CSV table of C-alpha atoms and ligand atoms in Angstrom, one decimal:
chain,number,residue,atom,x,y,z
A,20,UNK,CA,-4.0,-24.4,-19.7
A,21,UNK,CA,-2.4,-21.3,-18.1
A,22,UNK,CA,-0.5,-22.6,-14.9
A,23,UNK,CA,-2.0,-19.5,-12.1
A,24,UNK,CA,-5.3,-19.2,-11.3
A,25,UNK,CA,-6.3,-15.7,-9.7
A,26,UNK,CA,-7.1,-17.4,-6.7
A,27,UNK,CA,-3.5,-19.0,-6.4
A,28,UNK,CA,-2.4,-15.3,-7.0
A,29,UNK,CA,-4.7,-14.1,-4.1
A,30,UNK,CA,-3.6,-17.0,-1.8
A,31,UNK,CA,0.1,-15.3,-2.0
A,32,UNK,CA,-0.6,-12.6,-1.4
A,33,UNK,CA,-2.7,-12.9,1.4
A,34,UNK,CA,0.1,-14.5,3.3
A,35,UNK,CA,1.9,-10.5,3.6
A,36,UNK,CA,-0.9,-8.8,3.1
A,37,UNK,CA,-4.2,-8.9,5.9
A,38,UNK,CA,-7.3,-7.1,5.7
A,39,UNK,CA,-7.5,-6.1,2.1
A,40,UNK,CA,-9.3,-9.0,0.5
A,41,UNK,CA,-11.3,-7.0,-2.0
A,42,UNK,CA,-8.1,-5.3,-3.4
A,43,UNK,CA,-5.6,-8.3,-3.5
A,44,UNK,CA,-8.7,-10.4,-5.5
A,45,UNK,CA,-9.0,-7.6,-7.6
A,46,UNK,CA,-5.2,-6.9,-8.4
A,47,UNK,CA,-5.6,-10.9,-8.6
A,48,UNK,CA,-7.6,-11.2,-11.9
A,49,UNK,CA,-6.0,-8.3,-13.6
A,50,UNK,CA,-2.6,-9.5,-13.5
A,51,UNK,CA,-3.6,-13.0,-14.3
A,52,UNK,CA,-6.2,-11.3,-17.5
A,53,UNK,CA,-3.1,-9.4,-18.3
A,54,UNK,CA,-0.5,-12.5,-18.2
A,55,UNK,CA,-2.3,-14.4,-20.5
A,56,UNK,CA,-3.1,-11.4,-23.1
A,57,UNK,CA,-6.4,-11.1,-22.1
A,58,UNK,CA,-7.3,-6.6,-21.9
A,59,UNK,CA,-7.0,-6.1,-18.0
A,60,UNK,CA,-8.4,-3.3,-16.0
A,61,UNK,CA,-5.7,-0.8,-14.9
A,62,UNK,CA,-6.3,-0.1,-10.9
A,63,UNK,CA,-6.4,2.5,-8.5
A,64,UNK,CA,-5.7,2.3,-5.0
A,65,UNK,CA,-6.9,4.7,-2.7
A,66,UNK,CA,-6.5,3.7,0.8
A,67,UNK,CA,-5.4,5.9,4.2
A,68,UNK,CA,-2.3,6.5,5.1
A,69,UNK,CA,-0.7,2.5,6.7
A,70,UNK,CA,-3.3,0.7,5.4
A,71,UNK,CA,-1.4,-1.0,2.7
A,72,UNK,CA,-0.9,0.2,-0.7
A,73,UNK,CA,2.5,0.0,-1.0
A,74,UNK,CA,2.9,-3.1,0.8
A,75,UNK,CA,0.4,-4.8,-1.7
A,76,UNK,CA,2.3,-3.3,-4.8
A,77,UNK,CA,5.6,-4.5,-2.8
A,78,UNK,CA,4.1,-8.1,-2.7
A,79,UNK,CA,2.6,-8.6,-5.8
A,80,UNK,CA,5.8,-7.6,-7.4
A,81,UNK,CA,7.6,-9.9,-5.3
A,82,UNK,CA,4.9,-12.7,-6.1
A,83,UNK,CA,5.6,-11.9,-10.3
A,84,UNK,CA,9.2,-12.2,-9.9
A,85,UNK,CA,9.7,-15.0,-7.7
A,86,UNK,CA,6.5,-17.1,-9.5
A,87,UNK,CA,7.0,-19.8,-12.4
A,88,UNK,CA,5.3,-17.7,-15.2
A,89,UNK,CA,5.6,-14.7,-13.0
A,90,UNK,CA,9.1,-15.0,-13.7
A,91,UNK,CA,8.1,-13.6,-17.5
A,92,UNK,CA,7.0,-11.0,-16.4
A,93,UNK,CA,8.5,-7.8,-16.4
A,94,UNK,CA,7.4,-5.0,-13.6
A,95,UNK,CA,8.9,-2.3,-12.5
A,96,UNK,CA,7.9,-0.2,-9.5
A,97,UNK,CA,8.5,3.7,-8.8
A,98,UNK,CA,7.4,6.8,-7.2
A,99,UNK,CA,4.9,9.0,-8.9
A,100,UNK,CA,7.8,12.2,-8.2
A,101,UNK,CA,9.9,10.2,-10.0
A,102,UNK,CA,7.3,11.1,-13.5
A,103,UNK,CA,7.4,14.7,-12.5
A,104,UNK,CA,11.1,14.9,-12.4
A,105,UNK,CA,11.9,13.0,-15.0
A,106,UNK,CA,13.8,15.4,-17.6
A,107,UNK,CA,13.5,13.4,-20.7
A,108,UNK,CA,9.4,13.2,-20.3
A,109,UNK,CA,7.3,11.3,-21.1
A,110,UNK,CA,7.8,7.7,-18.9
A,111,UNK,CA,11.1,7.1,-21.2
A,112,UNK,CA,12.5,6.6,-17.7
A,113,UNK,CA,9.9,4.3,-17.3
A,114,UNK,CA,10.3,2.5,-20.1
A,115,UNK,CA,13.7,2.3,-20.1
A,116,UNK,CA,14.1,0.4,-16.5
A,117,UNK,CA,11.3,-2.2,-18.4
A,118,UNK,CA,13.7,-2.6,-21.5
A,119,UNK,CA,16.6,-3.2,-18.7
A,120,UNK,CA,14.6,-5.5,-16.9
A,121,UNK,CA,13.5,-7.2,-20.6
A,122,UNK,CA,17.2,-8.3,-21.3
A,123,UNK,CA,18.1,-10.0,-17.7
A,124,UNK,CA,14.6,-11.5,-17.9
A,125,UNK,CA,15.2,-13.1,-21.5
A,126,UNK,CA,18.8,-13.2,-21.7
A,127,UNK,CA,21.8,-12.6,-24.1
A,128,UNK,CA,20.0,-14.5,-26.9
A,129,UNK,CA,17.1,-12.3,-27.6
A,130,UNK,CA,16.3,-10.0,-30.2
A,131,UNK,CA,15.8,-6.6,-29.7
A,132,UNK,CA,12.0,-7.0,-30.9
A,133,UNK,CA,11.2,-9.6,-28.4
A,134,UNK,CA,12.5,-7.5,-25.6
A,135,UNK,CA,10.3,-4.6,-27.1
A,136,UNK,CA,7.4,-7.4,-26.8
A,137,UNK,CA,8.3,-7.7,-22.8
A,138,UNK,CA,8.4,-4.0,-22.5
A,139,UNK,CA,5.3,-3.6,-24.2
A,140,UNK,CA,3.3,-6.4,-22.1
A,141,UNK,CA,4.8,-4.7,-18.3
A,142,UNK,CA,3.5,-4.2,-15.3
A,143,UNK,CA,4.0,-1.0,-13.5
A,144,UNK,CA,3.2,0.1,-10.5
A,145,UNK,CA,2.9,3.7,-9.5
A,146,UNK,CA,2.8,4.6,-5.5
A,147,UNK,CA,1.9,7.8,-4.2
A,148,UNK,CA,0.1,8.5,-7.2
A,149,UNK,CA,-1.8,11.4,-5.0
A,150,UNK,CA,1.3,13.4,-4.9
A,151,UNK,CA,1.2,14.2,-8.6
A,152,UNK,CA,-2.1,16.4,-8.2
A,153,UNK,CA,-2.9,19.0,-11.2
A,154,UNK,CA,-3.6,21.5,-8.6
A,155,UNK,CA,-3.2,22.2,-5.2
A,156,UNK,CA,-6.4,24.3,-4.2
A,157,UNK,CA,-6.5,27.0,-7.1
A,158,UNK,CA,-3.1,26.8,-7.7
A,159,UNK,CA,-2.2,24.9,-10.9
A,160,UNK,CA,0.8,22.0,-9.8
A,161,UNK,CA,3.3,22.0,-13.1
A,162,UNK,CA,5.0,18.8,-11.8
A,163,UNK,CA,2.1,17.3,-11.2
A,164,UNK,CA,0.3,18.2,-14.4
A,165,UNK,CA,3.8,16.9,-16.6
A,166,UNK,CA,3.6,13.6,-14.6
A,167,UNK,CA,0.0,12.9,-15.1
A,168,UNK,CA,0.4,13.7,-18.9
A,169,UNK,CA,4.0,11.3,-19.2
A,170,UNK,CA,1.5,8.4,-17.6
A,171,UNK,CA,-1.5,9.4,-19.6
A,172,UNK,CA,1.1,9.0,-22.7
A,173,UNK,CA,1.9,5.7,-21.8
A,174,UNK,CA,-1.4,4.5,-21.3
A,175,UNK,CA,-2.8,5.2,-24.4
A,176,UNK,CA,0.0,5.8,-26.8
A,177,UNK,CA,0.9,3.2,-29.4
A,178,UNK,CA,4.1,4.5,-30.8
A,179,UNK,CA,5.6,5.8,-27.6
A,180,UNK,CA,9.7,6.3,-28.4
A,181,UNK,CA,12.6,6.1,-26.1
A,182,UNK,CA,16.4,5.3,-26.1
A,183,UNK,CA,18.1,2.3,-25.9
A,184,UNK,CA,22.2,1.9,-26.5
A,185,UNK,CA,22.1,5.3,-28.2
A,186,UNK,CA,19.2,4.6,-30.7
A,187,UNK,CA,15.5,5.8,-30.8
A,188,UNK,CA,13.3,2.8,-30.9
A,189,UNK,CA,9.5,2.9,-30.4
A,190,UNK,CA,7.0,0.6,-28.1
A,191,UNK,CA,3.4,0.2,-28.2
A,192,UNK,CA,2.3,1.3,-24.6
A,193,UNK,CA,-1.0,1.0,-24.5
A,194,UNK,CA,-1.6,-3.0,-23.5
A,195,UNK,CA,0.8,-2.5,-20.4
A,196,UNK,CA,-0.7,-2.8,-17.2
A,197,UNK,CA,-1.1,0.2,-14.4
A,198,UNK,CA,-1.6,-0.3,-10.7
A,199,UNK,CA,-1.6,3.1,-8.8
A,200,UNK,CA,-1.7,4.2,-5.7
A,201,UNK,CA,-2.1,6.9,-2.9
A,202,UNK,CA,-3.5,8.1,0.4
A,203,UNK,CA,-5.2,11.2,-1.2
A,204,UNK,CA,-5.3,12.7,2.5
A,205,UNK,CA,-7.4,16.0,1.9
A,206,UNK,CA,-9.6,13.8,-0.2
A,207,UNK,CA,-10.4,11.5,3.0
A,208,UNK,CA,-11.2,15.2,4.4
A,209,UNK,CA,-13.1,16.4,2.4
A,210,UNK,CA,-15.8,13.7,1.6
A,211,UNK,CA,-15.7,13.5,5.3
A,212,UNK,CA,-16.8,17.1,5.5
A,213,UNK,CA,-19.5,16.2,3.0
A,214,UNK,CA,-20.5,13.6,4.7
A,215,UNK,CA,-20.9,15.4,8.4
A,216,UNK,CA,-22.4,18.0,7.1
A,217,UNK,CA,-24.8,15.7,4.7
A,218,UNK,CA,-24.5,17.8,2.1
A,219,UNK,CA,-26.2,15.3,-0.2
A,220,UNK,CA,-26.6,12.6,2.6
A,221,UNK,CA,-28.3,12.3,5.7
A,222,UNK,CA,-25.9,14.0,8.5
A,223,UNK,CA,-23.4,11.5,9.7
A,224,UNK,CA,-24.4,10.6,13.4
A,225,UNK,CA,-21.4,9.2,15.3
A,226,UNK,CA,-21.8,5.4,17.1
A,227,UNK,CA,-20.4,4.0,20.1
A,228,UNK,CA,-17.6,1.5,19.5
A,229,UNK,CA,-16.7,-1.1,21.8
A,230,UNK,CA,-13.3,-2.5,21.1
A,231,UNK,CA,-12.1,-6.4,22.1
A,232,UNK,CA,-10.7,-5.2,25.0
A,233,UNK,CA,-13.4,-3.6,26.1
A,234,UNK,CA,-13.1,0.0,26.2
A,235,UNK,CA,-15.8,2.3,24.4
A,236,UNK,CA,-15.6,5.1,22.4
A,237,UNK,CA,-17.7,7.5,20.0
A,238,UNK,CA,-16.7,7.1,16.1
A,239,UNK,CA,-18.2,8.4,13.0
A,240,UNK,CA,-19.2,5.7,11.0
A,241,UNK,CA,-17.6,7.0,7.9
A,242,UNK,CA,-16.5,4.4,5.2
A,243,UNK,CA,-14.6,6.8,2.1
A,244,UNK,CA,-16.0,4.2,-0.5
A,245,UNK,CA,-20.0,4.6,0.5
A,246,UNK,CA,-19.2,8.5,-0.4
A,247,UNK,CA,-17.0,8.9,-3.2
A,248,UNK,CA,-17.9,10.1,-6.5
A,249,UNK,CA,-15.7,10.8,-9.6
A,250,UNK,CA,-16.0,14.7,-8.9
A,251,UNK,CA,-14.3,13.8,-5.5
A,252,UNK,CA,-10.9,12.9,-7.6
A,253,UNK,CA,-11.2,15.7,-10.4
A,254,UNK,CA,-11.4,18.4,-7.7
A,255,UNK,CA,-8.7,16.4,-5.7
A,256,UNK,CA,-6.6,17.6,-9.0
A,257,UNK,CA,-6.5,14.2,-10.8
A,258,UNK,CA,-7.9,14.9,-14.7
A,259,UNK,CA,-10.9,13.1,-15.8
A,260,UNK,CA,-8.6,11.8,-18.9
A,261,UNK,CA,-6.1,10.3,-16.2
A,262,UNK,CA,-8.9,8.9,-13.8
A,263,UNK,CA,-11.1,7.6,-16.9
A,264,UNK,CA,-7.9,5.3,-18.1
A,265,UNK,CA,-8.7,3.0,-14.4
A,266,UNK,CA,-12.0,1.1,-15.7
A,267,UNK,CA,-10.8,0.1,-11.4
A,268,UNK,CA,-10.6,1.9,-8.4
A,269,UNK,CA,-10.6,0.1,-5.5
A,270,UNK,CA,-11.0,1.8,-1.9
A,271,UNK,CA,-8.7,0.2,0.8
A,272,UNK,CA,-10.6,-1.1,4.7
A,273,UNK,CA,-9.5,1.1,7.1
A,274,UNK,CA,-8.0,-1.6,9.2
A,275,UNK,CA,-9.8,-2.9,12.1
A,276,UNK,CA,-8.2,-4.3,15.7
A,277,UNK,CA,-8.3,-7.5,14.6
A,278,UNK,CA,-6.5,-6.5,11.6
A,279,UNK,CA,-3.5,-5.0,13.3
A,280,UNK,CA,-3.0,-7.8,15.7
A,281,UNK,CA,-3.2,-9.9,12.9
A,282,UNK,CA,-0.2,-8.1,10.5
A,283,UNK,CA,1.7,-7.8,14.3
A,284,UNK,CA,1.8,-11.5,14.2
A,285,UNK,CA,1.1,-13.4,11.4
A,286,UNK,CA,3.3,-11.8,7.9
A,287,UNK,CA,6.7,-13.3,7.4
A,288,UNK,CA,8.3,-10.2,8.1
A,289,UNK,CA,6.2,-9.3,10.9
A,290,UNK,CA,6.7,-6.8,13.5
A,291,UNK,CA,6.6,-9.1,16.4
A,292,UNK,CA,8.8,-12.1,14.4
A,293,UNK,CA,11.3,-9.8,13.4
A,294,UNK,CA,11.9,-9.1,17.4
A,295,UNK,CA,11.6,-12.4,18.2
A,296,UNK,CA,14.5,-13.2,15.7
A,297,UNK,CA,16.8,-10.3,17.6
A,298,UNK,CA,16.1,-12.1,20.7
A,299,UNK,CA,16.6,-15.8,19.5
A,300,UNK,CA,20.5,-14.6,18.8
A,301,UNK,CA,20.3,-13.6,22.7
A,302,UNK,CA,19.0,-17.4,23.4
A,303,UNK,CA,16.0,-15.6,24.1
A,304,UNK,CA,12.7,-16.7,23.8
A,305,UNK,CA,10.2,-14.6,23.2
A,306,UNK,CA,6.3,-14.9,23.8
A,307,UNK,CA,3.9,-12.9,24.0
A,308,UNK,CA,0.4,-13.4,25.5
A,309,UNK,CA,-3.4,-13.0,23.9
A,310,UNK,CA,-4.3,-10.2,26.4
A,311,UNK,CA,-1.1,-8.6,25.4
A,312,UNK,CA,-1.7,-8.8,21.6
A,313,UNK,CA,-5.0,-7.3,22.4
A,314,UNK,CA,-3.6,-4.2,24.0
A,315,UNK,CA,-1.1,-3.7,21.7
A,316,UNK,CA,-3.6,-3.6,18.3
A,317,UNK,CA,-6.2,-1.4,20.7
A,318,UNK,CA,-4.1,1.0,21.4
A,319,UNK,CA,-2.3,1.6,17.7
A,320,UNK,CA,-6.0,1.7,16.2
A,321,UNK,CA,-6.2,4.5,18.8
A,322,UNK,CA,-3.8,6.7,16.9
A,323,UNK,CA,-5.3,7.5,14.1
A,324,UNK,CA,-4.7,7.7,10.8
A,325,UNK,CA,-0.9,5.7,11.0
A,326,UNK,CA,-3.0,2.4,10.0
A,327,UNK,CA,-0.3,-0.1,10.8
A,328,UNK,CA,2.2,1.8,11.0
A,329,UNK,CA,1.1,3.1,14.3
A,330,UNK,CA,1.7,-0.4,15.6
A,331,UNK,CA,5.5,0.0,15.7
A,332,UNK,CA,5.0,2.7,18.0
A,333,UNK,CA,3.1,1.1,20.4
A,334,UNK,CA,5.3,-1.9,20.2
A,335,UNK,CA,8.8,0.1,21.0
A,336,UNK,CA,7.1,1.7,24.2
A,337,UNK,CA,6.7,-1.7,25.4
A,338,UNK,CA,10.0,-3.8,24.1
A,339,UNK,CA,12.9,-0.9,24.6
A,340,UNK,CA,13.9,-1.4,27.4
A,341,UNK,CA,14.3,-5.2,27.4
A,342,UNK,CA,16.2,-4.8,24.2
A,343,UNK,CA,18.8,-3.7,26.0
A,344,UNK,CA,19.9,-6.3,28.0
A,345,UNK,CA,17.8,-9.1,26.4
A,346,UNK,CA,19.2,-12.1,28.7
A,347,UNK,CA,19.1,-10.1,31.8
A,348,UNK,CA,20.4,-12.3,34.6
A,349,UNK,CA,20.5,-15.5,32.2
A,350,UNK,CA,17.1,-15.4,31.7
A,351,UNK,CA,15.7,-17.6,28.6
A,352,UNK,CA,11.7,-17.1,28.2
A,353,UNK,CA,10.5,-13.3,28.3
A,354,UNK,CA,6.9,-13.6,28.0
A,355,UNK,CA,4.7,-10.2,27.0
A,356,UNK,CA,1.8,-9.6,29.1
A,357,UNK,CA,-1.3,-7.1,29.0
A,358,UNK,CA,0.8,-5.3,32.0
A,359,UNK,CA,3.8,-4.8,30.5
A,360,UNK,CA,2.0,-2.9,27.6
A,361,UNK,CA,-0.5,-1.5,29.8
A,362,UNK,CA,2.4,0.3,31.6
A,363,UNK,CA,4.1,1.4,28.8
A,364,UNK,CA,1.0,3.2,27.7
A,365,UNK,CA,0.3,4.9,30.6
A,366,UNK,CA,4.0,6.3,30.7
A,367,UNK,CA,3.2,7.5,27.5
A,368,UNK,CA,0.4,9.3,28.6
A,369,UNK,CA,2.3,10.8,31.6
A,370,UNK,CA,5.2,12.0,29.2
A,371,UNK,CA,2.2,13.5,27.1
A,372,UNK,CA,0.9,15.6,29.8
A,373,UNK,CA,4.4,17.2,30.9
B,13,ATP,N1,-3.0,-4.5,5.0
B,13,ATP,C1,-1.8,-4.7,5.5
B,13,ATP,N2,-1.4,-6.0,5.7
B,13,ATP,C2,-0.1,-6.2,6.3
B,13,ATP,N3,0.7,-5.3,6.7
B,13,ATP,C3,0.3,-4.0,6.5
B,13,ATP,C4,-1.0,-3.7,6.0
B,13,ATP,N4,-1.1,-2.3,6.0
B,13,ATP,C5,0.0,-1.8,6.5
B,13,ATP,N5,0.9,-2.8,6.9
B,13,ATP,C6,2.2,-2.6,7.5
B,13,ATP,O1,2.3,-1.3,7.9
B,13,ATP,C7,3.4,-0.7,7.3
B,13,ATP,C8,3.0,0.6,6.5
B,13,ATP,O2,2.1,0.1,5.4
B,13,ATP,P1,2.2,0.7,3.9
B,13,ATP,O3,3.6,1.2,3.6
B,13,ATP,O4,1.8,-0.4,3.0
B,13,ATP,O5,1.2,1.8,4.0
B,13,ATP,P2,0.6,2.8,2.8
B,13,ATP,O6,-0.8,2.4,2.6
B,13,ATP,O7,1.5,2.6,1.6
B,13,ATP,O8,0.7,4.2,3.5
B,13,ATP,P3,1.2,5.6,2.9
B,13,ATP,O9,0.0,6.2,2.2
B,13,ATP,O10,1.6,6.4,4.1
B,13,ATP,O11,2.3,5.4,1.9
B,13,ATP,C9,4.1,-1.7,6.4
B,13,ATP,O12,5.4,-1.8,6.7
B,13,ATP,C10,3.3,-3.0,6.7
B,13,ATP,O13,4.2,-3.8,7.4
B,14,MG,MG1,2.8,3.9,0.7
């Protein structure tokens, strides 16, 4: 019996990665399908800006190479510009780095079919997939169009050549697995247009909002995933050949309050963990209160579109100056309270308005 079971997958990665169940299960079973040779679904995240995407490829890669059986398996992860720049053409590049990571995987003793095997079973992840557009508006986007092409190539291509040590050998491509991603920013945009306007929907009415703290606010209740449609991507400047080859595409949560004082906390890596490591070295110790937590995640989920990213922000405004001087007149406990971050926000509002 094969030793992972999606759901021991899933239960990884949900330790780094909060609020995109659907996604992570997803990713899940199609690595797990694709470990033990069953056809898997290649994926395709789309998902706003700090909401995730490469922090999910980040941890499943990390999960595959630190894992039992994961530690067969052979994924490399890169930057959709790095396909469009790529001079030889074609993923080689790509392939290459999987050949690389093929001999440290399986050692000095194995034959150079058997590393073509690993190299032929990968993993790859692309980020920022949305950057390699075949257009921009009218305008036709060579660098995009040759990197959509070179990944096209490699997902269907069964005699794919590239170098290795000076000699042309050949790899069939077309069983590896793809997981993409990208923000696809004008697409958010322009569904969202379509949507207000209720083109072919009811007009979008905006709803009041009443965060945990308390405070209310007008938002339109627009989800990405309840509007798009293929056409969306194709006039976004992705080909209908490229998006037909994800049988997947999954559409990241825009991450709620809860969410973001949840990835402030709870992660290994943390925001808040990683300062309370700086201050341990101080003999600090540093707490921080509910009310506090509260504030913080209210106000990044205020800035909009920074997802979580907006919550290091918020969270410099309140710790910077303490960083300083972090055992200020001996002192051991610094506790965080709603104040503190209340006041930082409110300077940032006065610094705003001059
Ligand atoms: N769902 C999440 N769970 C845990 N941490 C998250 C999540 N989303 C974002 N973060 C945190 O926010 C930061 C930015 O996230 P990430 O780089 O994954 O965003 P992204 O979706 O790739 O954005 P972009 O489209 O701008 O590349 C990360 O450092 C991570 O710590
Ligand atoms: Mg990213």
């Amino acid at each position: 019996m094969f030793p992972l079971r999606p759901k021991d997958v899933f239960d990884e990665l949900q330790k780094t990665v909060l609020g995109q169940d659907e996604a992570i299960r997803e990713i899940s079973v199609a690595v797990v399908k694709h470990l033990v040779g069953h056809p898997a679904p290649n994926i395709l995240l789309i998902g706003n800006s700090g909401s995730g995407k490469t922090t999910i490829m980040r941890a499943v890669e990390h999960f595959l190479m630190r894992s039992g059986v994961g530690g067969l398996a052979n994924v490399v992860r890169i930057n959709a510009n790095v396909l469009a720049e790529e001079r030889a053409g074609y993923g080689k590049l790509l392939l290459g780095r999987l050949y690389d990571n093929a001999k440290s995987l399986m050692g000095a003793g194995a034959s150079r079919q058997e590393l073509l095997g690993s190299v032929a079973s990968g993993i790859v992840f692309i980020d920022e997939v949305d950057k390699i557009r075949a257009n921009v508006g009218s305008q036709p986007n060579v660098r995009g169009i040759v990197a959509q092409e070179a990944l096209l190539t490699l997902m269907e291509n069964e005699n794919v050549e590239f170098e290795v040590e000076g000699e042309t050998v050949s790899v069939n491509s077309s069983g590896m697995l793809f997981v993409t991603g990208g923000a696809f920013e004008d697409l958010y945009d322009s569904v969202l247009r379509r949507a207000v306007i209720g083109q072919d929907v009811q007009p979008m009415k905006p709803v009041v909002v009443v965060s945990a703290s308390g405070e209310v606010r007008e938002e339109l209740p627009f989800q990405l995933r309840e509007y798009l449609k293929y056409d969306d991507l194709f006039r976004y400047g992705m080909t209908p050949q490229f998006i037909s080859r994800f049988e997947s595409i999954v559409v990241l949560n825009d991450l709620t309050e809860k969410d973001l004082s949840r990835i402030f906390v709870e992660p290994d890596a943390s925001i808040f963990r990683t300062s309370r490591e700086y201050f341990t070295r101080f003999g600090v110790d540093l707490q921080i209160t509910r009310g506090a937590l509260v504030a913080i995640a209210w106000d990044a989920s205020r800035q909009k579109r920074l997802g979580a990213r907006a919550l290091r922000e918020t969270f410099r405004r309140v710790i910077r100056h303490l960083e300083f001087d972090p055992n200020d007149g001996g002192q051991r406990v610094i506790t965080i309270d709603e104040e503190m971050v209340k006041s930082s926000m409110s300077n940032r509002e006065g610094a705003l308005k001059r």
